[in-house]
Amino acid sequence: MSADLPGVLLVMTTLPNADTAARIARALVEGGHAACVSIGAPVRSVYVWQGALEDASEVPLAIKTTANAYDALEAALRALHPYELPEIIALPVTRGLPAYLQWVDAGCGGAGRSC
Amino acid sequence: MSADLPGVLLVMTTLPNADTAARIARALVEGGHAACVSIGAPVRSVYVWQGALEDASEVPLAIKTTANAYDALEAALRALHPYELPEIIALPVTRGLPAYLQWVDAGCGGAGRSC
Amino acid sequence: MSADLPGVLLVMTTLPNADTAARIARALVEGGHAACVSIGAPVRSVYVWQGALEDASEVPLAIKTTANAYDALEAALRALHPYELPEIIALPVTRGLPAYLQWVDAGCGGAGRSC
């Protein structure tokens, strides 16, 4: 990634239903924690919880934010999230359309070009 | 990643509808810009555009390409895309089934084993 | 990523149908190869195979595992997978909720906190 482009992250989490997902998506964008949040089609999550195999329907969020905004995003998402232990994972974006990366930066309070 | 494996990228973008998504997916594969493009189920994207909170239905693409092919992919996708400022982000694949990574490389004009 | 957090990976593959996807998701979690596997909504995959452009319906899996568990996961997935050449790609998680990352580690046989 060229040095003068912002470090963008794709953050992923899952919510129990579409209403909660939409409410949290709006809160993250309006709070300046993310430039864009995509609410995905429902998924089935298979995992072990307290010794039992679970197979739960969940709604995934794909959150476009920046490395600089990550700590505040994680804290806000943690506070908003209904789960005791939510999935919150961040993947690095190493290349991208420069104007879009700057737009994400601006959406998260960075110096990038806004729209 | 072992040094002799190609650098594969997962590139993500969103399109306004399934027809446009399918047309662009085929063009990227037939043009040798991607070995495989997965057209996902529709998502709802929440973001601010020109000061207003948007909540738009979009169709995501997950594009499997290589670092060597990225610049040409971005240019082709930019030219084909109907948006003024499309999401085009690339995530690094750091491990994977070697034969699959080589197949992706071959699909993007690299020296990897074809099928 | 702070040095004492486990290296978590998001591994992606696709399966021909939901039943096969669910069977493999359970086998990976019960086998200790993944802490959580999300079975996504069907996607359409466009790619060239033996010279012909294919447009196939597939079911994606998003597998949350660790770098330490990756080789065993790949071998297990390869053995379970019905395809001759399956997509198996791994993306690095560079930040995340520490308690969740440790839960993933514990689910894959690591020292992280279990639940």
Tab-separated table of C-alpha atoms in Angstrom:
chain	number	residue	atom	x	y	z
A	1	MET	CA	0.000	0.000	0.000
A	2	SER	CA	1.428	3.398	-0.897
A	3	ALA	CA	2.534	5.250	2.240
A	4	ASP	CA	0.180	8.193	1.796
A	5	LEU	CA	-3.002	6.075	1.571
A	6	PRO	CA	-4.959	5.523	4.793
A	7	GLY	CA	-4.821	2.084	6.431
A	8	VAL	CA	-8.299	0.694	5.810
A	9	LEU	CA	-9.688	-2.322	7.667
A	10	LEU	CA	-12.583	-4.681	6.916
A	11	VAL	CA	-14.122	-5.501	10.307
A	12	MET	CA	-16.539	-8.429	10.630
A	13	THR	CA	-19.082	-9.266	13.279
A	14	THR	CA	-22.383	-11.155	13.446
A	15	LEU	CA	-25.693	-10.175	15.032
A	16	PRO	CA	-28.675	-12.293	16.100
A	17	ASN	CA	-31.163	-10.679	13.673
A	18	ALA	CA	-31.601	-8.101	10.903
A	19	ASP	CA	-33.142	-5.396	13.095
A	20	THR	CA	-30.244	-5.416	15.531
A	21	ALA	CA	-27.812	-5.507	12.607
A	22	ALA	CA	-29.448	-2.483	10.937
A	23	ARG	CA	-29.582	-0.512	14.189
A	24	ILE	CA	-25.891	-1.136	14.900
A	25	ALA	CA	-24.879	-0.460	11.280
A	26	ARG	CA	-26.542	2.980	11.417
A	27	ALA	CA	-25.054	3.747	14.836
A	28	LEU	CA	-21.505	2.933	13.652
A	29	VAL	CA	-21.819	5.098	10.536
A	30	GLU	CA	-23.597	8.007	12.281
A	31	GLY	CA	-21.029	7.791	15.101
A	32	GLY	CA	-18.147	8.242	12.643
A	33	HIS	CA	-16.750	4.778	13.438
A	34	ALA	CA	-17.231	3.421	9.901
A	35	ALA	CA	-17.681	4.902	6.434
A	36	CYS	CA	-19.863	2.044	5.241
A	37	VAL	CA	-21.426	-1.035	6.824
A	38	SER	CA	-22.828	-3.832	4.657
A	39	ILE	CA	-25.550	-5.960	6.235
A	40	GLY	CA	-25.221	-9.418	4.682
A	41	ALA	CA	-27.766	-12.148	4.023
A	42	PRO	CA	-28.305	-14.440	7.055
A	43	VAL	CA	-25.692	-17.113	7.715
A	44	ARG	CA	-25.705	-20.257	9.874
A	45	SER	CA	-22.889	-20.276	12.424
A	46	VAL	CA	-21.643	-23.594	13.753
A	47	TYR	CA	-19.536	-23.436	16.945
A	48	VAL	CA	-19.161	-24.958	20.413
A	49	TRP	CA	-20.480	-22.893	23.332
A	50	GLN	CA	-20.273	-24.164	26.892
A	51	GLY	CA	-19.599	-27.660	25.605
A	52	ALA	CA	-22.560	-27.876	23.201
A	53	LEU	CA	-22.447	-27.718	19.389
A	54	GLU	CA	-24.522	-24.714	18.307
A	55	ASP	CA	-25.999	-24.060	14.830
A	56	ALA	CA	-27.422	-20.540	15.001
A	57	SER	CA	-28.826	-18.154	12.398
A	58	GLU	CA	-26.944	-14.858	12.431
A	59	VAL	CA	-26.703	-11.694	10.336
A	60	PRO	CA	-23.141	-10.662	9.327
A	61	LEU	CA	-21.871	-7.093	9.130
A	62	ALA	CA	-18.916	-6.064	6.928
A	63	ILE	CA	-17.642	-2.777	8.350
A	64	LYS	CA	-15.309	-0.539	6.339
A	65	THR	CA	-13.210	1.575	8.714
A	66	THR	CA	-9.585	2.631	9.287
A	67	ALA	CA	-6.754	1.463	11.535
A	68	ASN	CA	-6.848	4.863	13.261
A	69	ALA	CA	-10.559	4.487	14.020
A	70	TYR	CA	-10.396	0.824	15.072
A	71	ASP	CA	-10.085	1.123	18.863
A	72	ALA	CA	-13.073	3.484	19.095
A	73	LEU	CA	-15.060	1.245	16.696
A	74	GLU	CA	-14.352	-1.858	18.797
A	75	ALA	CA	-15.409	-0.072	21.993
A	76	ALA	CA	-18.626	1.248	20.403
A	77	LEU	CA	-19.461	-2.135	18.848
A	78	ARG	CA	-18.759	-3.907	22.147
A	79	ALA	CA	-21.123	-1.519	23.949
A	80	LEU	CA	-23.894	-1.894	21.352
A	81	HIS	CA	-23.589	-5.660	20.857
A	82	PRO	CA	-26.074	-7.986	22.604
A	83	TYR	CA	-23.663	-10.947	22.833
A	84	GLU	CA	-21.520	-11.756	25.875
A	85	LEU	CA	-18.590	-12.581	23.548
A	86	PRO	CA	-19.152	-11.205	20.017
A	87	GLU	CA	-17.004	-11.998	17.002
A	88	ILE	CA	-15.092	-8.803	16.193
A	89	ILE	CA	-12.251	-9.432	13.731
A	90	ALA	CA	-10.395	-6.989	11.473
A	91	LEU	CA	-8.721	-7.815	8.173
A	92	PRO	CA	-6.203	-5.481	6.543
A	93	VAL	CA	-6.942	-3.875	3.169
A	94	THR	CA	-3.567	-3.757	1.447
A	95	ARG	CA	-4.652	-2.277	-1.914
A	96	GLY	CA	-7.685	-0.445	-3.201
A	97	LEU	CA	-9.060	2.385	-5.310
A	98	PRO	CA	-7.255	5.399	-3.767
A	99	ALA	CA	-10.297	7.690	-3.940
A	100	TYR	CA	-12.399	5.047	-2.150
A	101	LEU	CA	-9.794	4.489	0.577
A	102	GLN	CA	-9.674	8.256	1.149
A	103	TRP	CA	-13.474	8.360	1.275
A	104	VAL	CA	-13.398	5.676	3.998
A	105	ASP	CA	-10.796	7.715	5.883
A	106	ALA	CA	-12.957	10.844	5.686
A	107	GLY	CA	-15.976	8.881	6.881
A	108	CYS	CA	-14.033	7.885	9.987
A	109	GLY	CA	-12.833	11.355	10.879
A	110	GLY	CA	-9.588	11.160	8.893
A	111	ALA	CA	-8.122	13.715	6.496
A	112	GLY	CA	-9.204	11.773	3.376
A	113	ARG	CA	-11.361	13.445	0.685
A	114	SER	CA	-15.029	13.452	1.705
A	115	CYS	CA	-18.017	13.428	-0.713
B	1	MET	CA	3.314	-17.647	2.506
B	2	SER	CA	6.022	-19.756	0.917
B	3	ALA	CA	8.136	-17.635	-1.446
B	4	ASP	CA	7.339	-19.635	-4.574
B	5	LEU	CA	3.541	-19.340	-4.221
B	6	PRO	CA	1.819	-16.505	-6.122
B	7	GLY	CA	0.518	-13.535	-4.131
B	8	VAL	CA	-3.248	-13.965	-4.307
B	9	LEU	CA	-5.708	-11.190	-3.399
B	10	LEU	CA	-9.389	-11.220	-2.513
B	11	VAL	CA	-10.844	-8.072	-4.082
B	12	MET	CA	-14.282	-6.851	-3.010
B	13	THR	CA	-16.707	-4.484	-4.683
B	14	THR	CA	-20.473	-3.975	-4.743
B	15	LEU	CA	-22.837	-3.455	-7.681
B	16	PRO	CA	-26.365	-1.998	-7.823
B	17	ASN	CA	-28.036	-5.211	-9.076
B	18	ALA	CA	-27.476	-8.856	-10.021
B	19	ASP	CA	-27.430	-8.297	-13.785
B	20	THR	CA	-24.676	-5.718	-13.600
B	21	ALA	CA	-22.806	-7.934	-11.136
B	22	ALA	CA	-23.014	-10.973	-13.458
B	23	ARG	CA	-21.970	-8.950	-16.507
B	24	ILE	CA	-18.916	-7.535	-14.725
B	25	ALA	CA	-18.012	-10.905	-13.172
B	26	ARG	CA	-17.914	-12.524	-16.629
B	27	ALA	CA	-15.957	-9.606	-18.120
B	28	LEU	CA	-13.292	-9.810	-15.387
B	29	VAL	CA	-12.841	-13.580	-15.802
B	30	GLU	CA	-12.954	-13.537	-19.621
B	31	GLY	CA	-10.536	-10.586	-19.615
B	32	GLY	CA	-7.991	-12.561	-17.581
B	33	HIS	CA	-8.245	-10.140	-14.629
B	34	ALA	CA	-9.591	-12.756	-12.199
B	35	ALA	CA	-9.604	-16.549	-11.981
B	36	CYS	CA	-12.933	-16.670	-10.178
B	37	VAL	CA	-15.593	-14.141	-9.192
B	38	SER	CA	-18.278	-15.037	-6.664
B	39	ILE	CA	-21.527	-13.091	-6.917
B	40	GLY	CA	-22.946	-12.929	-3.388
B	41	ALA	CA	-26.499	-12.670	-2.088
B	42	PRO	CA	-27.761	-9.051	-1.915
B	43	VAL	CA	-26.612	-6.922	1.007
B	44	ARG	CA	-27.867	-3.649	2.458
B	45	SER	CA	-25.172	-0.973	2.568
B	46	VAL	CA	-25.451	1.845	5.096
B	47	TYR	CA	-23.246	4.889	4.475
B	48	VAL	CA	-23.313	8.687	4.255
B	49	TRP	CA	-23.297	10.202	0.759
B	50	GLN	CA	-23.386	13.952	0.214
B	51	GLY	CA	-24.486	14.420	3.817
B	52	ALA	CA	-27.413	11.980	3.760
B	53	LEU	CA	-27.562	8.529	5.403
B	54	GLU	CA	-28.127	5.962	2.656
B	55	ASP	CA	-29.432	2.380	3.058
B	56	ALA	CA	-29.084	0.802	-0.373
B	57	SER	CA	-29.465	-2.748	-1.676
B	58	GLU	CA	-26.285	-3.899	-3.424
B	59	VAL	CA	-24.812	-7.107	-4.826
B	60	PRO	CA	-21.280	-7.955	-3.609
B	61	LEU	CA	-18.540	-9.500	-5.725
B	62	ALA	CA	-15.638	-11.496	-4.226
B	63	ILE	CA	-12.899	-11.495	-6.864
B	64	LYS	CA	-9.977	-13.924	-6.662
B	65	THR	CA	-6.966	-12.443	-8.451
B	66	THR	CA	-3.219	-11.906	-7.936
B	67	ALA	CA	-1.050	-8.995	-6.810
B	68	ASN	CA	0.561	-8.961	-10.271
B	69	ALA	CA	-2.842	-8.624	-11.943
B	70	TYR	CA	-4.263	-6.074	-9.503
B	71	ASP	CA	-3.544	-2.796	-11.316
B	72	ALA	CA	-5.108	-4.028	-14.564
B	73	LEU	CA	-8.078	-5.464	-12.619
B	74	GLU	CA	-8.687	-2.142	-10.835
B	75	ALA	CA	-8.542	-0.230	-14.143
B	76	ALA	CA	-10.937	-2.672	-15.855
B	77	LEU	CA	-13.342	-2.691	-12.896
B	78	ARG	CA	-13.236	1.112	-12.692
B	79	ALA	CA	-14.104	1.339	-16.424
B	80	LEU	CA	-16.962	-1.203	-16.168
B	81	HIS	CA	-18.441	0.061	-12.876
B	82	PRO	CA	-21.563	2.257	-12.953
B	83	TYR	CA	-20.743	4.111	-9.702
B	84	GLU	CA	-18.954	7.466	-9.506
B	85	LEU	CA	-16.926	6.161	-6.517
B	86	PRO	CA	-17.083	2.328	-6.239
B	87	GLU	CA	-15.805	0.290	-3.311
B	88	ILE	CA	-12.725	-1.538	-4.606
B	89	ILE	CA	-10.692	-3.056	-1.743
B	90	ALA	CA	-8.126	-5.862	-1.809
B	91	LEU	CA	-7.289	-8.208	1.066
B	92	PRO	CA	-4.126	-10.337	1.092
B	93	VAL	CA	-4.354	-14.134	1.027
B	94	THR	CA	-1.441	-15.241	3.198
B	95	ARG	CA	-2.003	-19.024	3.099
B	96	GLY	CA	-3.972	-21.396	0.929
B	97	LEU	CA	-4.083	-24.699	-0.948
B	98	PRO	CA	-0.977	-24.387	-3.170
B	99	ALA	CA	-2.643	-25.958	-6.213
B	100	TYR	CA	-5.561	-23.510	-5.897
B	101	LEU	CA	-3.279	-20.488	-5.539
B	102	GLN	CA	-1.410	-21.596	-8.674
B	103	TRP	CA	-4.725	-22.058	-10.492
B	104	VAL	CA	-5.656	-18.463	-9.597
B	105	ASP	CA	-2.262	-17.313	-10.894
B	106	ALA	CA	-2.785	-19.148	-14.181
B	107	GLY	CA	-6.250	-17.646	-14.509
B	108	CYS	CA	-4.719	-14.170	-14.295
B	109	GLY	CA	-2.007	-14.748	-16.857
B	110	GLY	CA	0.616	-15.965	-14.397
B	111	ALA	CA	2.890	-19.005	-14.654
B	112	GLY	CA	0.794	-21.087	-12.206
B	113	ARG	CA	-0.606	-24.486	-13.268
B	114	SER	CA	-3.781	-24.093	-15.325
B	115	CYS	CA	-6.651	-26.615	-15.489
C	1	MET	CA	-1.565	-7.286	16.567
C	2	SER	CA	-0.222	-7.409	20.105
C	3	ALA	CA	2.398	-10.133	20.424
C	4	ASP	CA	0.522	-12.142	23.042
C	5	LEU	CA	-2.698	-12.490	20.988
C	6	PRO	CA	-3.086	-15.648	18.899
C	7	GLY	CA	-2.710	-15.350	15.106
C	8	VAL	CA	-6.271	-15.861	13.862
C	9	LEU	CA	-7.113	-16.603	10.222
C	10	LEU	CA	-10.338	-16.312	8.222
C	11	VAL	CA	-10.318	-19.290	5.841
C	12	MET	CA	-12.721	-19.364	2.904
C	13	THR	CA	-13.929	-22.218	0.749
C	14	THR	CA	-17.045	-23.016	-1.287
C	15	LEU	CA	-19.150	-26.188	-1.406
C	16	PRO	CA	-21.633	-27.449	-4.021
C	17	ASN	CA	-24.674	-27.392	-1.702
C	18	ALA	CA	-25.927	-26.573	1.813
C	19	ASP	CA	-25.934	-30.154	3.095
C	20	THR	CA	-22.300	-30.723	2.218
C	21	ALA	CA	-21.449	-27.296	3.653
C	22	ALA	CA	-23.203	-28.076	6.964
C	23	ARG	CA	-21.604	-31.519	7.234
C	24	ILE	CA	-18.114	-30.110	6.671
C	25	ALA	CA	-18.729	-27.133	8.990
C	26	ARG	CA	-19.659	-29.502	11.834
C	27	ALA	CA	-16.719	-31.824	11.105
C	28	LEU	CA	-14.212	-28.931	11.207
C	29	VAL	CA	-15.569	-27.591	14.527
C	30	GLU	CA	-15.971	-31.020	16.170
C	31	GLY	CA	-12.487	-31.954	14.925
C	32	GLY	CA	-10.958	-28.930	16.668
C	33	HIS	CA	-9.835	-27.402	13.350
C	34	ALA	CA	-12.013	-24.285	13.701
C	35	ALA	CA	-13.735	-22.442	16.538
C	36	CYS	CA	-16.593	-21.261	14.353
C	37	VAL	CA	-17.701	-21.848	10.762
C	38	SER	CA	-20.292	-19.583	9.141
C	39	ILE	CA	-22.309	-21.128	6.306
C	40	GLY	CA	-23.190	-18.265	3.973
C	41	ALA	CA	-26.117	-17.717	1.626
C	42	PRO	CA	-25.578	-19.314	-1.817
C	43	VAL	CA	-23.342	-17.475	-4.274
C	44	ARG	CA	-22.846	-17.776	-8.031
C	45	SER	CA	-19.231	-18.473	-8.973
C	46	VAL	CA	-17.996	-17.490	-12.420
C	47	TYR	CA	-14.701	-19.077	-13.540
C	48	VAL	CA	-13.051	-20.933	-16.417
C	49	TRP	CA	-12.649	-24.701	-16.005
C	50	GLN	CA	-11.078	-26.828	-18.735
C	51	GLY	CA	-11.537	-23.977	-21.192
C	52	ALA	CA	-15.257	-23.377	-20.556
C	53	LEU	CA	-16.798	-20.430	-18.676
C	54	GLU	CA	-18.705	-21.832	-15.699
C	55	ASP	CA	-21.453	-20.100	-13.687
C	56	ALA	CA	-22.149	-22.407	-10.747
C	57	SER	CA	-24.213	-22.073	-7.576
C	58	GLU	CA	-22.052	-22.681	-4.494
C	59	VAL	CA	-22.323	-22.338	-0.718
C	60	PRO	CA	-19.472	-20.382	0.940
C	61	LEU	CA	-17.923	-21.210	4.310
C	62	ALA	CA	-16.127	-18.604	6.455
C	63	ILE	CA	-13.922	-20.554	8.849
C	64	LYS	CA	-12.416	-18.911	11.930
C	65	THR	CA	-9.222	-20.723	12.916
C	66	THR	CA	-5.621	-19.978	13.916
C	67	ALA	CA	-2.282	-19.936	12.102
C	68	ASN	CA	-1.125	-22.806	14.333
C	69	ALA	CA	-4.130	-24.916	13.341
C	70	TYR	CA	-4.034	-24.054	9.628
C	71	ASP	CA	-2.047	-26.994	8.213
C	72	ALA	CA	-4.267	-29.562	9.952
C	73	LEU	CA	-7.393	-27.630	8.881
C	74	GLU	CA	-6.275	-27.572	5.229
C	75	ALA	CA	-5.550	-31.324	5.293
C	76	ALA	CA	-8.917	-32.115	6.908
C	77	LEU	CA	-10.812	-29.820	4.534
C	78	ARG	CA	-8.981	-31.284	1.535
C	79	ALA	CA	-9.964	-34.821	2.653
C	80	LEU	CA	-13.616	-33.880	3.264
C	81	HIS	CA	-14.083	-31.711	0.153
C	82	PRO	CA	-15.862	-33.177	-2.898
C	83	TYR	CA	-14.022	-30.982	-5.439
C	84	GLU	CA	-10.892	-32.014	-7.345
C	85	LEU	CA	-9.432	-28.509	-6.794
C	86	PRO	CA	-11.302	-26.622	-4.007
C	87	GLU	CA	-10.838	-22.957	-3.191
C	88	ILE	CA	-9.050	-22.862	0.180
C	89	ILE	CA	-7.706	-19.379	0.963
C	90	ALA	CA	-6.714	-17.849	4.309
C	91	LEU	CA	-6.796	-14.167	5.195
C	92	PRO	CA	-4.961	-12.761	8.240
C	93	VAL	CA	-6.884	-11.188	11.106
C	94	THR	CA	-4.625	-8.378	12.273
C	95	ARG	CA	-6.858	-6.901	15.018
C	96	GLY	CA	-9.874	-8.071	16.958
C	97	LEU	CA	-11.620	-8.298	20.311
C	98	PRO	CA	-8.907	-9.988	22.444
C	99	ALA	CA	-11.363	-12.245	24.304
C	100	TYR	CA	-12.813	-13.428	20.967
C	101	LEU	CA	-9.374	-14.114	19.463
C	102	GLN	CA	-8.480	-16.156	22.580
C	103	TRP	CA	-11.794	-18.036	22.291
C	104	VAL	CA	-10.905	-18.938	18.681
C	105	ASP	CA	-7.480	-20.105	19.864
C	106	ALA	CA	-9.041	-22.303	22.558
C	107	GLY	CA	-11.468	-23.751	20.015
C	108	CYS	CA	-8.514	-24.853	17.885
C	109	GLY	CA	-6.569	-26.487	20.684
C	110	GLY	CA	-4.589	-23.389	21.678
C	111	ALA	CA	-4.003	-21.975	25.160
C	112	GLY	CA	-6.608	-19.185	24.745
C	113	ARG	CA	-9.488	-18.824	27.248
C	114	SER	CA	-12.274	-21.273	26.484
C	115	CYS	CA	-15.977	-20.815	27.300
